[in-house]
Amino acid sequence: GLGYAMPPLMNRQPLVLLDKFAPHAWAEAIRLFQPTRGALPPAGVRMMLDSDVPSQWLASLEVVGMGGGKVEPDLLAAFEQR
């Protein structure tokens, strides 16, 4: 939410917002703009794991914030492995 959007806005950094989350659209934005930080809710993490998005598209990410609900340890581990 807003907590993830405010730091880049306050620091005059680029920010990409999508109308609706879709794994390929999110990954394409990561691939094109090469951010080091991203954010997803747990459901978005599951959708990314279930997608066929190449992991190379997410290579620039160093940190992915997860919020909006409880993140199960196995979900986190699977996302980190990918």
Short mmCIF file of N, CA and C in Angstrom, two decimals, residues 45-81:
data_model
loop_
_atom_site.label_atom_id
_atom_site.label_comp_id
_atom_site.label_asym_id
_atom_site.label_seq_id
_atom_site.Cartn_x
_atom_site.Cartn_y
_atom_site.Cartn_z
N VAL A 45 2.80 -13.27 -4.12
CA VAL A 45 3.96 -14.17 -4.08
C VAL A 45 3.55 -15.54 -4.60
N ARG A 46 2.40 -16.03 -4.15
CA ARG A 46 1.91 -17.34 -4.62
C ARG A 46 1.66 -17.29 -6.13
N MET A 47 1.07 -16.21 -6.62
CA MET A 47 0.82 -16.08 -8.05
C MET A 47 2.12 -16.08 -8.85
N MET A 48 3.14 -15.43 -8.32
CA MET A 48 4.45 -15.43 -9.00
C MET A 48 5.03 -16.83 -9.05
N LEU A 49 4.91 -17.57 -7.95
CA LEU A 49 5.44 -18.94 -7.92
C LEU A 49 4.69 -19.84 -8.89
N ASP A 50 3.40 -19.61 -9.06
CA ASP A 50 2.59 -20.42 -9.95
C ASP A 50 2.73 -20.01 -11.42
N SER A 51 3.37 -18.89 -11.68
CA SER A 51 3.51 -18.39 -13.05
C SER A 51 4.73 -19.01 -13.72
N ASP A 52 4.83 -18.77 -15.02
CA ASP A 52 6.00 -19.25 -15.77
C ASP A 52 6.96 -18.10 -16.07
N VAL A 53 6.93 -17.06 -15.23
CA VAL A 53 7.82 -15.92 -15.41
C VAL A 53 9.27 -16.38 -15.20
N PRO A 54 10.16 -16.08 -16.13
CA PRO A 54 11.57 -16.45 -15.95
C PRO A 54 12.17 -15.74 -14.72
N SER A 55 12.86 -16.48 -13.89
CA SER A 55 13.44 -15.89 -12.69
C SER A 55 14.47 -14.81 -13.02
N GLN A 56 15.07 -14.87 -14.21
CA GLN A 56 16.03 -13.86 -14.62
C GLN A 56 15.40 -12.47 -14.68
N TRP A 57 14.10 -12.41 -14.97
CA TRP A 57 13.42 -11.11 -15.04
C TRP A 57 13.43 -10.40 -13.70
N LEU A 58 13.59 -11.14 -12.61
CA LEU A 58 13.55 -10.56 -11.26
C LEU A 58 14.94 -10.41 -10.66
N ALA A 59 15.97 -10.60 -11.47
CA ALA A 59 17.35 -10.63 -10.98
C ALA A 59 17.80 -9.34 -10.30
N SER A 60 17.23 -8.21 -10.66
CA SER A 60 17.67 -6.94 -10.06
C SER A 60 17.18 -6.78 -8.63
N LEU A 61 16.15 -7.54 -8.24
CA LEU A 61 15.57 -7.37 -6.90
C LEU A 61 16.52 -7.87 -5.81
N GLU A 62 16.76 -7.01 -4.85
CA GLU A 62 17.54 -7.38 -3.67
C GLU A 62 16.62 -7.57 -2.47
N VAL A 63 15.51 -6.83 -2.45
CA VAL A 63 14.55 -6.88 -1.35
C VAL A 63 13.15 -6.90 -1.92
N VAL A 64 12.31 -7.78 -1.40
CA VAL A 64 10.89 -7.79 -1.75
C VAL A 64 10.11 -7.70 -0.45
N GLY A 65 9.44 -6.58 -0.25
CA GLY A 65 8.60 -6.41 0.93
C GLY A 65 7.32 -7.21 0.75
N MET A 66 6.92 -7.89 1.82
CA MET A 66 5.68 -8.67 1.79
C MET A 66 4.82 -8.23 2.95
N GLY A 67 3.58 -7.90 2.64
CA GLY A 67 2.67 -7.46 3.70
C GLY A 67 1.24 -7.69 3.30
N GLY A 68 0.36 -7.26 4.17
CA GLY A 68 -1.07 -7.41 3.90
C GLY A 68 -1.64 -8.70 4.44
N GLY A 69 -0.83 -9.53 5.03
CA GLY A 69 -1.28 -10.80 5.58
C GLY A 69 -0.09 -11.60 6.06
N LYS A 70 -0.38 -12.70 6.70
CA LYS A 70 0.68 -13.57 7.22
C LYS A 70 1.41 -14.25 6.06
N VAL A 71 2.72 -14.25 6.13
CA VAL A 71 3.54 -14.92 5.12
C VAL A 71 4.00 -16.25 5.71
N GLU A 72 3.52 -17.33 5.12
CA GLU A 72 3.90 -18.67 5.59
C GLU A 72 5.38 -18.92 5.28
N PRO A 73 6.11 -19.53 6.22
CA PRO A 73 7.54 -19.78 6.01
C PRO A 73 7.85 -20.57 4.73
N ASP A 74 7.01 -21.56 4.39
CA ASP A 74 7.28 -22.34 3.18
C ASP A 74 7.09 -21.51 1.91
N LEU A 75 6.15 -20.56 1.94
CA LEU A 75 5.95 -19.66 0.81
C LEU A 75 7.16 -18.75 0.63
N LEU A 76 7.65 -18.21 1.72
CA LEU A 76 8.83 -17.35 1.69
C LEU A 76 10.05 -18.12 1.17
N ALA A 77 10.26 -19.32 1.68
CA ALA A 77 11.40 -20.13 1.25
C ALA A 77 11.31 -20.46 -0.24
N ALA A 78 10.12 -20.81 -0.72
CA ALA A 78 9.96 -21.14 -2.14
C ALA A 78 10.24 -19.93 -3.02
N PHE A 79 9.80 -18.75 -2.59
CA PHE A 79 10.04 -17.53 -3.37
C PHE A 79 11.53 -17.20 -3.40
N GLU A 80 12.19 -17.35 -2.26
CA GLU A 80 13.62 -17.07 -2.22
C GLU A 80 14.41 -18.04 -3.08
N GLN A 81 14.00 -19.28 -3.13
CA GLN A 81 14.69 -20.29 -3.95
C GLN A 81 14.56 -19.98 -5.43
#
